[in-house]
Coordinates of C-alpha atoms in Angstrom, one line a residue:
M1 CA -24.1 -7.7 0.9
A2 CA -22.5 -10.4 -1.3
T3 CA -19.5 -12.5 0.1
V4 CA -16.7 -13.2 -1.8
I5 CA -13.2 -14.9 -1.2
V6 CA -9.8 -13.9 -2.3
F7 CA -7.4 -16.4 -2.3
G8 CA -3.5 -15.1 -2.2
P9 CA -4.3 -11.8 -0.6
T10 CA -0.6 -11.0 0.4
G11 CA 0.9 -10.3 -3.3
A12 CA 0.3 -7.0 -5.0
V13 CA -2.4 -8.5 -7.4
G14 CA -4.5 -10.2 -4.4
S15 CA -4.0 -7.3 -2.1
A16 CA -5.5 -4.7 -4.7
A17 CA -8.4 -7.3 -5.8
A18 CA -9.7 -7.6 -2.1
R19 CA -9.5 -4.0 -1.5
T20 CA -11.4 -3.2 -4.9
A21 CA -13.7 -5.6 -4.0
Q22 CA -14.6 -4.6 -0.7
Q23 CA -14.7 -0.6 -2.2
Q24 CA -17.1 -2.1 -4.3
G25 CA -19.6 -3.3 -1.9
S26 CA -18.7 -6.8 -1.3
K27 CA -17.6 -8.7 2.0
V28 CA -14.3 -10.1 1.8
Y29 CA -12.7 -13.1 3.2
L30 CA -8.7 -13.1 3.0
A31 CA -7.2 -16.7 2.8
L32 CA -3.7 -16.6 3.9
R33 CA -1.5 -19.8 4.2
D34 CA 0.0 -17.8 7.3
I35 CA -3.2 -16.1 8.9
T36 CA -0.5 -13.5 10.6
K37 CA 1.1 -12.1 7.7
S38 CA 0.8 -8.8 6.5
V39 CA -1.6 -7.5 3.7
P40 CA 0.1 -4.7 1.5
G41 CA -1.7 -1.6 1.4
L42 CA -3.8 -2.7 4.7
T43 CA -3.2 -2.0 8.4
A44 CA -5.0 -3.6 11.0
D45 CA -7.3 -1.0 11.5
Q46 CA -8.0 -0.7 7.8
E47 CA -9.1 -4.5 8.0
R48 CA -11.3 -4.2 10.5
E49 CA -13.2 -1.0 9.6
G50 CA -13.5 -2.6 6.1
G51 CA -14.8 -5.7 7.5
F52 CA -12.4 -7.9 6.2
E53 CA -11.8 -11.3 7.8
R54 CA -9.1 -13.6 7.7
V55 CA -9.5 -17.5 7.0
Q56 CA -6.5 -19.9 6.4
A57 CA -6.1 -21.8 3.4
D58 CA -3.0 -23.4 1.2
F59 CA -4.1 -24.0 -2.1
S60 CA -1.7 -26.8 -2.3
Q61 CA -3.9 -28.4 0.0
P62 CA -7.3 -28.8 -1.3
E63 CA -9.0 -29.9 2.3
T64 CA -8.0 -26.2 3.9
I65 CA -9.8 -24.2 0.4
S66 CA -12.8 -26.6 1.5
T67 CA -12.8 -25.2 5.2
A68 CA -12.0 -21.7 4.4
V69 CA -14.8 -21.4 2.1
A70 CA -17.2 -22.8 4.2
Q71 CA -16.2 -20.7 6.7
S72 CA -16.5 -17.8 4.8
H73 CA -19.8 -18.9 3.2
A74 CA -18.4 -17.2 -0.6
K75 CA -19.9 -17.6 -3.4
H76 CA -17.4 -16.3 -5.4
A77 CA -13.6 -16.6 -5.3
F78 CA -10.1 -14.8 -6.5
I79 CA -7.4 -17.4 -7.2
Y80 CA -4.1 -17.3 -9.0
T81 CA -2.2 -19.9 -10.9
D82 CA -0.3 -22.4 -9.0
L83 CA 2.3 -23.4 -11.5
T84 CA 4.0 -26.5 -9.4
S85 CA 0.9 -28.0 -9.3
A86 CA 0.9 -31.5 -10.4
D87 CA -2.3 -32.0 -11.6
Y88 CA -2.9 -28.4 -13.0
M89 CA -4.9 -27.3 -9.8
R90 CA -7.6 -29.8 -10.3
A91 CA -8.0 -30.9 -6.7
S92 CA -8.0 -27.2 -5.9
F93 CA -11.1 -26.5 -8.8
T94 CA -12.7 -29.2 -7.5
A95 CA -12.4 -28.4 -3.5
L96 CA -13.8 -24.9 -4.3
K97 CA -17.0 -26.1 -6.4
A98 CA -18.0 -28.7 -4.0
A99 CA -17.5 -26.2 -1.3
G100 CA -20.0 -23.9 -2.9
I101 CA -18.3 -21.4 -5.1
E102 CA -20.1 -20.7 -8.3
S103 CA -17.5 -18.4 -10.1
V104 CA -14.0 -17.8 -10.1
V105 CA -11.5 -14.9 -11.2
L106 CA -8.3 -16.9 -12.1
L107 CA -5.0 -14.5 -12.2
S108 CA -3.4 -16.2 -15.5
T109 CA -0.9 -14.6 -18.0
F110 CA -0.6 -13.4 -21.3
G111 CA 1.7 -15.8 -22.6
I112 CA 0.1 -19.0 -21.9
Q113 CA 2.5 -21.6 -21.4
E114 CA 1.4 -25.0 -21.2
N115 CA 1.1 -25.6 -17.7
I116 CA -1.3 -22.5 -17.3
R117 CA -3.2 -23.3 -20.5
S118 CA -3.5 -26.8 -18.7
A119 CA -5.0 -25.0 -15.5
E120 CA -7.2 -22.8 -17.5
I121 CA -8.4 -26.4 -19.2
S122 CA -8.8 -27.7 -15.3
L123 CA -10.8 -24.6 -14.0
Q124 CA -13.3 -25.2 -17.4
E125 CA -14.0 -28.6 -17.3
V126 CA -15.0 -28.0 -13.2
F127 CA -16.9 -24.9 -13.6
G128 CA -18.0 -24.9 -17.3
A129 CA -17.2 -22.0 -19.7
N130 CA -19.4 -19.4 -18.0
G131 CA -18.4 -20.0 -14.5
Y132 CA -14.7 -18.1 -14.5
V133 CA -13.1 -15.9 -15.9
A134 CA -9.1 -16.0 -16.1
V135 CA -7.6 -12.4 -16.3
R136 CA -4.3 -12.9 -18.7
P137 CA -2.1 -9.6 -17.9
G138 CA 1.0 -8.8 -20.1
F139 CA 4.5 -7.6 -18.4
Y140 CA 4.3 -6.8 -15.0
A141 CA 6.1 -3.4 -13.9
S142 CA 7.4 -5.0 -10.8
N143 CA 9.8 -7.5 -13.2
T144 CA 11.9 -4.3 -13.1
L145 CA 13.0 -5.3 -9.6
W146 CA 15.3 -8.1 -11.2
W147 CA 17.4 -5.5 -11.9
K148 CA 17.2 -3.5 -8.2
A149 CA 20.7 -4.7 -6.8
P150 CA 22.8 -3.3 -10.1
I151 CA 20.3 -0.4 -10.1
Q152 CA 21.7 0.3 -6.4
T153 CA 25.2 0.1 -7.3
G154 CA 24.7 2.6 -10.3
H155 CA 25.7 0.3 -13.0
V156 CA 23.5 -2.0 -14.9
N157 CA 24.3 -4.4 -17.6
L158 CA 21.9 -5.4 -20.0
A159 CA 22.0 -7.7 -23.0
W160 CA 19.1 -7.5 -25.5
P161 CA 18.4 -4.2 -23.6
D162 CA 16.0 -2.7 -26.3
G163 CA 13.2 -5.0 -27.0
P164 CA 9.9 -3.5 -25.8
F165 CA 7.6 -4.4 -23.3
D166 CA 4.1 -3.0 -21.6
W167 CA 5.2 -3.1 -18.0
I168 CA 1.7 -3.1 -16.6
S169 CA 0.9 -2.2 -12.9
P170 CA 0.0 -5.3 -10.4
E171 CA -2.2 -2.8 -8.8
D172 CA -4.2 -2.4 -12.0
I173 CA -4.3 -6.4 -12.5
G174 CA -5.7 -6.6 -9.2
G175 CA -8.2 -3.9 -9.7
V176 CA -9.6 -5.5 -12.5
C177 CA -9.5 -9.1 -10.6
G178 CA -11.4 -7.0 -7.8
T179 CA -13.9 -5.2 -10.1
I180 CA -14.7 -8.6 -12.6
L181 CA -15.1 -10.4 -8.8
A182 CA -17.7 -7.6 -7.1
H183 CA -19.6 -7.6 -10.2
K184 CA -20.0 -11.5 -10.2
A185 CA -21.1 -11.2 -6.8
K186 CA -23.7 -9.2 -7.8
G187 CA -25.0 -10.9 -10.6
I188 CA -23.4 -8.6 -13.5
D189 CA -21.3 -10.1 -16.2
L190 CA -18.9 -7.7 -16.8
A191 CA -16.9 -9.6 -19.1
A192 CA -19.7 -10.5 -21.4
G193 CA -19.8 -14.1 -21.5
E194 CA -15.7 -14.3 -22.4
S195 CA -13.6 -16.7 -20.2
F196 CA -10.8 -14.6 -20.6
V197 CA -9.7 -11.0 -20.4
Y198 CA -6.2 -9.9 -22.0
L199 CA -4.8 -6.7 -19.7
V200 CA -1.7 -4.6 -21.0
G201 CA -0.2 -1.4 -19.9
P202 CA -0.3 1.8 -21.0
E203 CA 2.9 2.3 -23.3
Q204 CA 5.5 0.5 -24.8
M205 CA 9.1 0.9 -22.7
S206 CA 12.5 -1.4 -23.5
V207 CA 14.5 -2.1 -20.3
R208 CA 16.8 0.0 -21.4
G209 CA 14.3 2.8 -20.9
V210 CA 12.8 1.4 -17.7
V211 CA 16.2 1.5 -15.9
E212 CA 16.8 4.8 -17.0
T213 CA 13.4 5.7 -15.8
I214 CA 13.9 4.3 -12.4
G215 CA 17.2 6.1 -12.2
R216 CA 15.5 9.4 -12.9
V217 CA 13.0 8.7 -10.4
L218 CA 15.0 8.2 -7.6
R219 CA 17.3 10.7 -8.9
K220 CA 20.4 8.1 -9.0
E221 CA 22.5 8.3 -11.5
V222 CA 22.5 4.7 -13.6
T223 CA 25.1 3.5 -16.5
I224 CA 24.0 0.9 -18.7
T225 CA 26.3 -1.5 -20.6
E226 CA 24.9 -3.5 -23.0
V227 CA 26.8 -6.9 -22.6
E228 CA 26.9 -10.3 -24.1
E229 CA 24.1 -12.5 -22.7
Q230 CA 26.6 -14.6 -20.5
E231 CA 27.8 -11.9 -18.7
A232 CA 24.0 -10.0 -18.3
L233 CA 23.1 -14.1 -16.9
D234 CA 26.0 -13.7 -14.4
S235 CA 25.0 -10.3 -13.1
L236 CA 21.1 -11.7 -12.5
V237 CA 22.3 -14.5 -10.7
N238 CA 25.1 -13.2 -9.0
Q239 CA 24.0 -9.6 -8.1
S240 CA 20.3 -9.9 -8.4
G241 CA 20.0 -13.2 -7.1
L242 CA 17.8 -14.8 -9.2
H243 CA 17.4 -18.7 -9.7
E244 CA 19.7 -19.2 -13.1
G245 CA 16.6 -20.9 -14.8
I246 CA 14.8 -17.9 -13.9
A247 CA 17.2 -15.7 -15.2
R248 CA 17.9 -17.7 -18.5
S249 CA 13.9 -17.0 -19.0
V250 CA 14.2 -13.4 -18.3
L251 CA 16.8 -13.1 -21.0
G252 CA 14.7 -15.2 -23.4
F253 CA 12.1 -12.9 -22.8
C254 CA 14.2 -10.0 -23.6
R255 CA 15.8 -11.7 -26.8
S256 CA 12.5 -12.3 -28.2
A257 CA 11.0 -8.9 -27.7
T258 CA 14.0 -7.4 -29.4
E259 CA 13.5 -9.9 -32.0
G260 CA 10.0 -9.1 -32.5
D261 CA 8.8 -12.7 -31.3
S262 CA 6.3 -11.2 -28.3
F263 CA 2.9 -11.1 -27.5
I264 CA 3.4 -7.2 -28.2
D265 CA 3.7 -8.7 -31.6
I266 CA 0.3 -10.3 -31.6
P267 CA -3.4 -8.9 -32.3
A268 CA -4.5 -9.5 -29.0
Y269 CA -2.0 -7.1 -27.6
G270 CA -3.7 -4.2 -29.9
E271 CA -6.9 -5.5 -29.0
S272 CA -6.5 -5.4 -25.2
V273 CA -5.0 -1.9 -24.8
G274 CA -8.0 -0.3 -23.6
N275 CA -9.3 -2.8 -21.4
I276 CA -7.9 -1.3 -17.8
Q277 CA -9.9 1.8 -18.8
K278 CA -13.1 -0.3 -19.4
Y279 CA -12.9 -2.1 -16.4
L280 CA -11.7 0.4 -14.0
R281 CA -13.0 3.5 -15.4
R282 CA -9.6 5.2 -15.1
A283 CA -6.5 5.5 -16.8
P284 CA -4.1 3.0 -16.3
M285 CA -1.1 3.8 -14.2
R286 CA 2.1 4.5 -16.1
F287 CA 5.6 3.2 -15.5
H288 CA 6.7 6.1 -14.1
E289 CA 3.9 6.8 -11.6
W290 CA 4.4 3.1 -10.6
V291 CA 7.8 3.2 -9.8
E292 CA 7.1 6.6 -7.7
A293 CA 4.5 4.9 -5.9
N294 CA 7.1 2.2 -5.1
Q295 CA 10.2 3.9 -4.6
D296 CA 10.9 1.8 -1.0
K297 CA 10.8 -1.5 -2.9
F298 CA 13.9 -0.3 -5.0
M299 CA 15.8 1.2 -1.9
A300 CA 15.1 -1.6 0.6

């Protein structure tokens, strides 16, 4: 049985990657900053029965990465992009390589910003063009939690509400990452020599559309009011509790989508539509299905 190590398994993507790799025959080590923290989708009994083991690691501290890999004896790793890294994760990648990791599956993003691009460049320089696969997903379905608080009140103020996004399930993203990881551990190159894989959701919906869908699934009446950008910003900051910088970025995404200037409008989007089906051999989760499976997140 091949051994892999999954960093960041307490997130929806990392958890799904770990569970999928185990289901596909890998021995999985869970590398956590806090080893007492629960992993979504895994009870203590399921961890034990599935042969999962925990090791402590903090991706901002390369020495802990070396220790975790040494304890696991893993040759293949799933990692996430650390946007706060001052050296674009080079020290972390170097620690992985020095500890014996041969290949990496990196959770990246469809919209390659400068720091993310630089991290992928660092990864390629450390592991080589054939030593990693960067999975680049589109717009997460879980981003709708930005509007959870106003949805709970029954009234949502939106600016730029009609631009389309793809609303990809984090669990599908993790499933693809875990599938690639498990096959890498078996010596099978699912990505056919590609250093990156784009993933997108199965349907395009506007923010207005997803808020309406959430209301229907929750059986809750939700009124949507289109407002100026400043009022929408105030709602995201004061109601939803987003940092102002993040809230401005959210509204920037919405404006770009409305004006036809988003990743949906580039050729790579259309070329990526079937990738979840290709890797998971099942249809991707549609947005209403994701909401039905995660109703508790909107009620908390």
